[in-house]
mmCIF file with all atom_site columns, C-alpha atoms in Angstrom:
data_model
loop_
_atom_site.group_PDB
_atom_site.id
_atom_site.type_symbol
_atom_site.label_atom_id
_atom_site.label_alt_id
_atom_site.label_comp_id
_atom_site.label_asym_id
_atom_site.label_entity_id
_atom_site.label_seq_id
_atom_site.pdbx_PDB_ins_code
_atom_site.Cartn_x
_atom_site.Cartn_y
_atom_site.Cartn_z
_atom_site.occupancy
_atom_site.B_iso_or_equiv
_atom_site.pdbx_formal_charge
_atom_site.auth_seq_id
_atom_site.auth_comp_id
_atom_site.auth_asym_id
_atom_site.auth_atom_id
_atom_site.pdbx_PDB_model_num
ATOM 1   C CA . MET A 1 1   ? -43.221 5.318   44.298  1.00 55.00 ? 1   MET A CA 1
ATOM 2   C CA . SER A 1 2   ? -46.618 6.439   45.447  1.00 63.00 ? 2   SER A CA 1
ATOM 3   C CA . ALA A 1 3   ? -49.285 3.070   46.109  1.00 65.00 ? 3   ALA A CA 1
ATOM 4   C CA . ARG A 1 4   ? -51.464 4.664   43.728  1.00 62.00 ? 4   ARG A CA 1
ATOM 5   C CA . ARG A 1 5   ? -48.803 4.201   40.965  1.00 63.00 ? 5   ARG A CA 1
ATOM 6   C CA . ILE A 1 6   ? -47.358 0.923   42.297  1.00 65.00 ? 6   ILE A CA 1
ATOM 7   C CA . ALA A 1 7   ? -51.330 -0.494  42.600  1.00 62.00 ? 7   ALA A CA 1
ATOM 8   C CA . VAL A 1 8   ? -51.737 0.058   38.686  1.00 61.00 ? 8   VAL A CA 1
ATOM 9   C CA . LEU A 1 9   ? -48.793 -1.651  37.697  1.00 62.00 ? 9   LEU A CA 1
ATOM 10  C CA . ALA A 1 10  ? -49.598 -4.251  39.667  1.00 64.00 ? 10  ALA A CA 1
ATOM 11  C CA . ALA A 1 11  ? -52.772 -4.390  37.661  1.00 63.00 ? 11  ALA A CA 1
ATOM 12  C CA . THR A 1 12  ? -51.433 -4.041  34.613  1.00 62.00 ? 12  THR A CA 1
ATOM 13  C CA . ALA A 1 13  ? -49.173 -7.081  34.976  1.00 59.00 ? 13  ALA A CA 1
ATOM 14  C CA . ALA A 1 14  ? -51.921 -9.255  36.558  1.00 58.00 ? 14  ALA A CA 1
ATOM 15  C CA . ALA A 1 15  ? -54.260 -8.289  32.949  1.00 59.00 ? 15  ALA A CA 1
ATOM 16  C CA . ILE A 1 16  ? -51.235 -9.173  30.548  1.00 60.00 ? 16  ILE A CA 1
ATOM 17  C CA . ALA A 1 17  ? -49.842 -12.330 32.319  1.00 55.00 ? 17  ALA A CA 1
ATOM 18  C CA . LEU A 1 18  ? -53.663 -14.106 33.182  1.00 51.00 ? 18  LEU A CA 1
ATOM 19  C CA . PRO A 1 19  ? -54.103 -14.290 29.478  1.00 54.00 ? 19  PRO A CA 1
ATOM 20  C CA . LEU A 1 20  ? -50.475 -16.147 29.123  1.00 50.00 ? 20  LEU A CA 1
ATOM 21  C CA . LEU A 1 21  ? -51.055 -18.509 31.947  1.00 53.00 ? 21  LEU A CA 1
ATOM 22  C CA . SER A 1 22  ? -54.416 -19.729 31.218  1.00 55.00 ? 22  SER A CA 1
ATOM 23  C CA . ALA A 1 23  ? -54.093 -20.363 27.655  1.00 54.00 ? 23  ALA A CA 1
ATOM 24  C CA . PRO A 1 24  ? -54.113 -23.994 26.411  1.00 60.00 ? 24  PRO A CA 1
ATOM 25  C CA . ALA A 1 25  ? -50.736 -25.313 25.287  1.00 58.00 ? 25  ALA A CA 1
ATOM 26  C CA . ALA A 1 26  ? -50.546 -26.305 21.631  1.00 56.00 ? 26  ALA A CA 1
ATOM 27  C CA . THR A 1 27  ? -50.667 -30.254 21.393  1.00 58.00 ? 27  THR A CA 1
ATOM 28  C CA . ALA A 1 28  ? -50.948 -31.085 17.892  1.00 54.00 ? 28  ALA A CA 1
ATOM 29  C CA . ALA A 1 29  ? -47.823 -30.959 15.052  1.00 53.00 ? 29  ALA A CA 1
ATOM 30  C CA . PRO A 1 30  ? -48.257 -29.536 11.803  1.00 53.00 ? 30  PRO A CA 1
ATOM 31  C CA . GLN A 1 31  ? -49.515 -32.393 9.124   1.00 54.00 ? 31  GLN A CA 1
ATOM 32  C CA . SER A 1 32  ? -46.762 -31.846 6.537   1.00 49.00 ? 32  SER A CA 1
ATOM 33  C CA . VAL A 1 33  ? -43.577 -29.481 5.945   1.00 49.00 ? 33  VAL A CA 1
ATOM 34  C CA . ALA A 1 34  ? -46.059 -28.080 2.780   1.00 48.00 ? 34  ALA A CA 1
ATOM 35  C CA . THR A 1 35  ? -48.359 -26.865 4.847   1.00 49.00 ? 35  THR A CA 1
ATOM 36  C CA . ALA A 1 36  ? -46.637 -25.514 7.578   1.00 50.00 ? 36  ALA A CA 1
ATOM 37  C CA . ALA A 1 37  ? -44.511 -23.506 5.577   1.00 48.00 ? 37  ALA A CA 1
ATOM 38  C CA . PRO A 1 38  ? -46.366 -20.120 3.033   1.00 52.00 ? 38  PRO A CA 1
ATOM 39  C CA . ALA A 1 39  ? -47.211 -20.718 -0.177  1.00 53.00 ? 39  ALA A CA 1
ATOM 40  C CA . SER A 1 40  ? -44.798 -18.203 -1.268  1.00 56.00 ? 40  SER A CA 1
ATOM 41  C CA . SER A 1 41  ? -41.329 -18.444 0.501   1.00 60.00 ? 41  SER A CA 1
ATOM 42  C CA . CYS A 1 42  ? -38.889 -15.347 0.381   1.00 63.00 ? 42  CYS A CA 1
ATOM 43  C CA . THR A 1 43  ? -35.911 -17.607 -0.588  1.00 66.00 ? 43  THR A CA 1
ATOM 44  C CA . THR A 1 44  ? -37.979 -19.135 -3.631  1.00 71.00 ? 44  THR A CA 1
ATOM 45  C CA . ASN A 1 45  ? -38.450 -15.382 -4.680  1.00 72.00 ? 45  ASN A CA 1
ATOM 46  C CA . PRO A 1 46  ? -36.046 -14.242 -7.270  1.00 75.00 ? 46  PRO A CA 1
ATOM 47  C CA . TYR A 1 47  ? -33.467 -11.170 -6.621  1.00 79.00 ? 47  TYR A CA 1
ATOM 48  C CA . LEU A 1 48  ? -34.744 -8.025  -6.607  1.00 83.00 ? 48  LEU A CA 1
ATOM 49  C CA . PRO A 1 49  ? -34.034 -5.316  -9.698  1.00 88.00 ? 49  PRO A CA 1
ATOM 50  C CA . TRP A 1 50  ? -30.666 -3.402  -9.787  1.00 89.00 ? 50  TRP A CA 1
ATOM 51  C CA . ALA A 1 51  ? -31.926 0.764   -9.226  1.00 92.00 ? 51  ALA A CA 1
ATOM 52  C CA . VAL A 1 52  ? -30.367 3.990   -8.768  1.00 93.00 ? 52  VAL A CA 1
ATOM 53  C CA . HIS A 1 53  ? -31.388 5.163   -5.289  1.00 92.00 ? 53  HIS A CA 1
ATOM 54  C CA . GLY A 1 54  ? -30.704 8.380   -3.381  1.00 91.00 ? 54  GLY A CA 1
ATOM 55  C CA . THR A 1 55  ? -30.273 10.301  -6.230  1.00 92.00 ? 55  THR A CA 1
ATOM 56  C CA . THR A 1 56  ? -31.554 11.033  -9.811  1.00 94.00 ? 56  THR A CA 1
ATOM 57  C CA . ALA A 1 57  ? -28.484 10.469  -11.939 1.00 96.00 ? 57  ALA A CA 1
ATOM 58  C CA . VAL A 1 58  ? -25.121 8.962   -11.495 1.00 96.00 ? 58  VAL A CA 1
ATOM 59  C CA . THR A 1 59  ? -22.066 9.098   -13.092 1.00 96.00 ? 59  THR A CA 1
ATOM 60  C CA . ILE A 1 60  ? -20.636 6.162   -15.507 1.00 97.00 ? 60  ILE A CA 1
ATOM 61  C CA . ARG A 1 61  ? -16.700 6.183   -15.421 1.00 97.00 ? 61  ARG A CA 1
ATOM 62  C CA . SER A 1 62  ? -14.128 4.480   -17.330 1.00 97.00 ? 62  SER A CA 1
ATOM 63  C CA . LYS A 1 63  ? -12.407 2.635   -14.524 1.00 96.00 ? 63  LYS A CA 1
ATOM 64  C CA . ALA A 1 64  ? -13.713 1.865   -10.667 1.00 95.00 ? 64  ALA A CA 1
ATOM 65  C CA . THR A 1 65  ? -12.543 5.276   -8.799  1.00 95.00 ? 65  THR A CA 1
ATOM 66  C CA . THR A 1 66  ? -13.660 8.780   -8.796  1.00 95.00 ? 66  THR A CA 1
ATOM 67  C CA . LYS A 1 67  ? -10.829 10.249  -10.689 1.00 96.00 ? 67  LYS A CA 1
ATOM 68  C CA . ALA A 1 68  ? -11.565 8.058   -14.063 1.00 97.00 ? 68  ALA A CA 1
ATOM 69  C CA . THR A 1 69  ? -13.218 9.675   -16.318 1.00 96.00 ? 69  THR A CA 1
ATOM 70  C CA . ALA A 1 70  ? -16.633 10.374  -16.969 1.00 97.00 ? 70  ALA A CA 1
ATOM 71  C CA . VAL A 1 71  ? -18.121 8.615   -20.275 1.00 97.00 ? 71  VAL A CA 1
ATOM 72  C CA . GLY A 1 72  ? -22.207 9.042   -19.715 1.00 96.00 ? 72  GLY A CA 1
ATOM 73  C CA . ILE A 1 73  ? -24.709 9.572   -16.791 1.00 96.00 ? 73  ILE A CA 1
ATOM 74  C CA . LEU A 1 74  ? -27.204 6.684   -15.873 1.00 96.00 ? 74  LEU A CA 1
ATOM 75  C CA . TYR A 1 75  ? -29.960 8.704   -14.710 1.00 96.00 ? 75  TYR A CA 1
ATOM 76  C CA . LYS A 1 76  ? -33.127 6.351   -12.258 1.00 94.00 ? 76  LYS A CA 1
ATOM 77  C CA . SER A 1 77  ? -35.242 5.740   -14.969 1.00 92.00 ? 77  SER A CA 1
ATOM 78  C CA . HIS A 1 78  ? -32.917 3.855   -17.181 1.00 93.00 ? 78  HIS A CA 1
ATOM 79  C CA . LYS A 1 79  ? -32.850 0.272   -16.965 1.00 93.00 ? 79  LYS A CA 1
ATOM 80  C CA . PHE A 1 80  ? -29.167 -1.143  -17.082 1.00 94.00 ? 80  PHE A CA 1
ATOM 81  C CA . THR A 1 81  ? -27.145 -4.447  -16.893 1.00 93.00 ? 81  THR A CA 1
ATOM 82  C CA . VAL A 1 82  ? -25.246 -5.736  -13.999 1.00 94.00 ? 82  VAL A CA 1
ATOM 83  C CA . HIS A 1 83  ? -21.634 -7.508  -15.522 1.00 95.00 ? 83  HIS A CA 1
ATOM 84  C CA . LYS A 1 84  ? -19.856 -7.015  -12.099 1.00 95.00 ? 84  LYS A CA 1
ATOM 85  C CA . THR A 1 85  ? -19.274 -5.466  -9.182  1.00 93.00 ? 85  THR A CA 1
ATOM 86  C CA . THR A 1 86  ? -15.612 -5.135  -7.193  1.00 92.00 ? 86  THR A CA 1
ATOM 87  C CA . SER A 1 87  ? -15.085 -6.718  -3.874  1.00 90.00 ? 87  SER A CA 1
ATOM 88  C CA . GLY A 1 88  ? -17.748 -5.275  -1.345  1.00 88.00 ? 88  GLY A CA 1
ATOM 89  C CA . ALA A 1 89  ? -19.810 -4.110  -4.284  1.00 88.00 ? 89  ALA A CA 1
ATOM 90  C CA . LYS A 1 90  ? -18.173 -0.548  -3.841  1.00 94.00 ? 90  LYS A CA 1
ATOM 91  C CA . TRP A 1 91  ? -18.412 -0.055  -7.355  1.00 96.00 ? 91  TRP A CA 1
ATOM 92  C CA . VAL A 1 92  ? -20.796 -1.495  -10.051 1.00 95.00 ? 92  VAL A CA 1
ATOM 93  C CA . TYR A 1 93  ? -19.576 -2.600  -14.210 1.00 97.00 ? 93  TYR A CA 1
ATOM 94  C CA . ILE A 1 94  ? -22.625 -1.749  -15.431 1.00 95.00 ? 94  ILE A CA 1
ATOM 95  C CA . THR A 1 95  ? -24.372 -1.318  -19.069 1.00 96.00 ? 95  THR A CA 1
ATOM 96  C CA . ASP A 1 96  ? -27.620 1.605   -19.506 1.00 95.00 ? 96  ASP A CA 1
ATOM 97  C CA . LYS A 1 97  ? -29.899 -0.173  -21.828 1.00 95.00 ? 97  LYS A CA 1
ATOM 98  C CA . ASN A 1 98  ? -30.939 3.291   -22.916 1.00 94.00 ? 98  ASN A CA 1
ATOM 99  C CA . THR A 1 99  ? -27.401 4.802   -24.090 1.00 94.00 ? 99  THR A CA 1
ATOM 100 C CA . LYS A 1 100 ? -25.754 2.219   -24.873 1.00 95.00 ? 100 LYS A CA 1
ATOM 101 C CA . LYS A 1 101 ? -22.737 2.987   -22.482 1.00 96.00 ? 101 LYS A CA 1
ATOM 102 C CA . THR A 1 102 ? -20.556 1.157   -20.326 1.00 97.00 ? 102 THR A CA 1
ATOM 103 C CA . GLY A 1 103 ? -18.339 1.838   -17.147 1.00 97.00 ? 103 GLY A CA 1
ATOM 104 C CA . TRP A 1 104 ? -18.319 2.086   -13.370 1.00 97.00 ? 104 TRP A CA 1
ATOM 105 C CA . VAL A 1 105 ? -20.894 3.348   -11.282 1.00 96.00 ? 105 VAL A CA 1
ATOM 106 C CA . SER A 1 106 ? -21.079 3.838   -7.078  1.00 95.00 ? 106 SER A CA 1
ATOM 107 C CA . GLY A 1 107 ? -22.237 0.882   -5.329  1.00 93.00 ? 107 GLY A CA 1
ATOM 108 C CA . LYS A 1 108 ? -23.199 4.274   -2.850  1.00 93.00 ? 108 LYS A CA 1
ATOM 109 C CA . TYR A 1 109 ? -25.950 4.810   -5.547  1.00 93.00 ? 109 TYR A CA 1
ATOM 110 C CA . VAL A 1 110 ? -26.647 1.956   -7.424  1.00 91.00 ? 110 VAL A CA 1
ATOM 111 C CA . TYR A 1 111 ? -27.794 -1.622  -5.858  1.00 89.00 ? 111 TYR A CA 1
ATOM 112 C CA . ARG A 1 112 ? -30.870 -4.342  -5.120  1.00 86.00 ? 112 ARG A CA 1
ATOM 113 C CA . ASP A 1 113 ? -33.465 -3.785  -2.518  1.00 80.00 ? 113 ASP A CA 1
ATOM 114 C CA . VAL A 1 114 ? -33.426 -6.311  0.152   1.00 78.00 ? 114 VAL A CA 1
ATOM 115 C CA . ARG A 1 115 ? -36.577 -8.572  0.724   1.00 76.00 ? 115 ARG A CA 1
ATOM 116 C CA . MET A 1 116 ? -37.208 -9.028  4.147   1.00 77.00 ? 116 MET A CA 1
ATOM 117 C CA . CYS A 1 117 ? -38.134 -12.811 5.057   1.00 76.00 ? 117 CYS A CA 1
ATOM 118 C CA . THR A 1 118 ? -40.420 -13.324 7.918   1.00 72.00 ? 118 THR A CA 1
ATOM 119 C CA . ASP A 1 119 ? -40.974 -16.891 7.371   1.00 61.00 ? 119 ASP A CA 1
#
């Protein structure tokens, strides 16, 4: 490694470390838990709705298997109610509110988005 590169790395490290070393220590604790937590915590928000993801439509089937008879199609724009899921949510038992069809759809394409908590 050249002497110039070493000097640049040392100067960069010093520039980063200096503000950290000279910062005053925090001494005041929050007044209460209510003031420390944000007004809208992601744990108090309701779950996100179920939706069709990654495709425009999913086949509604009579049983929780790809070999079962197709009874309808759940389109991405349709609203639907989830009644139950199989273990690991591989299959989801739904009712399409638009067509009133009830059956199983693949959990690969029908699921809830996940909230990301930063608090």
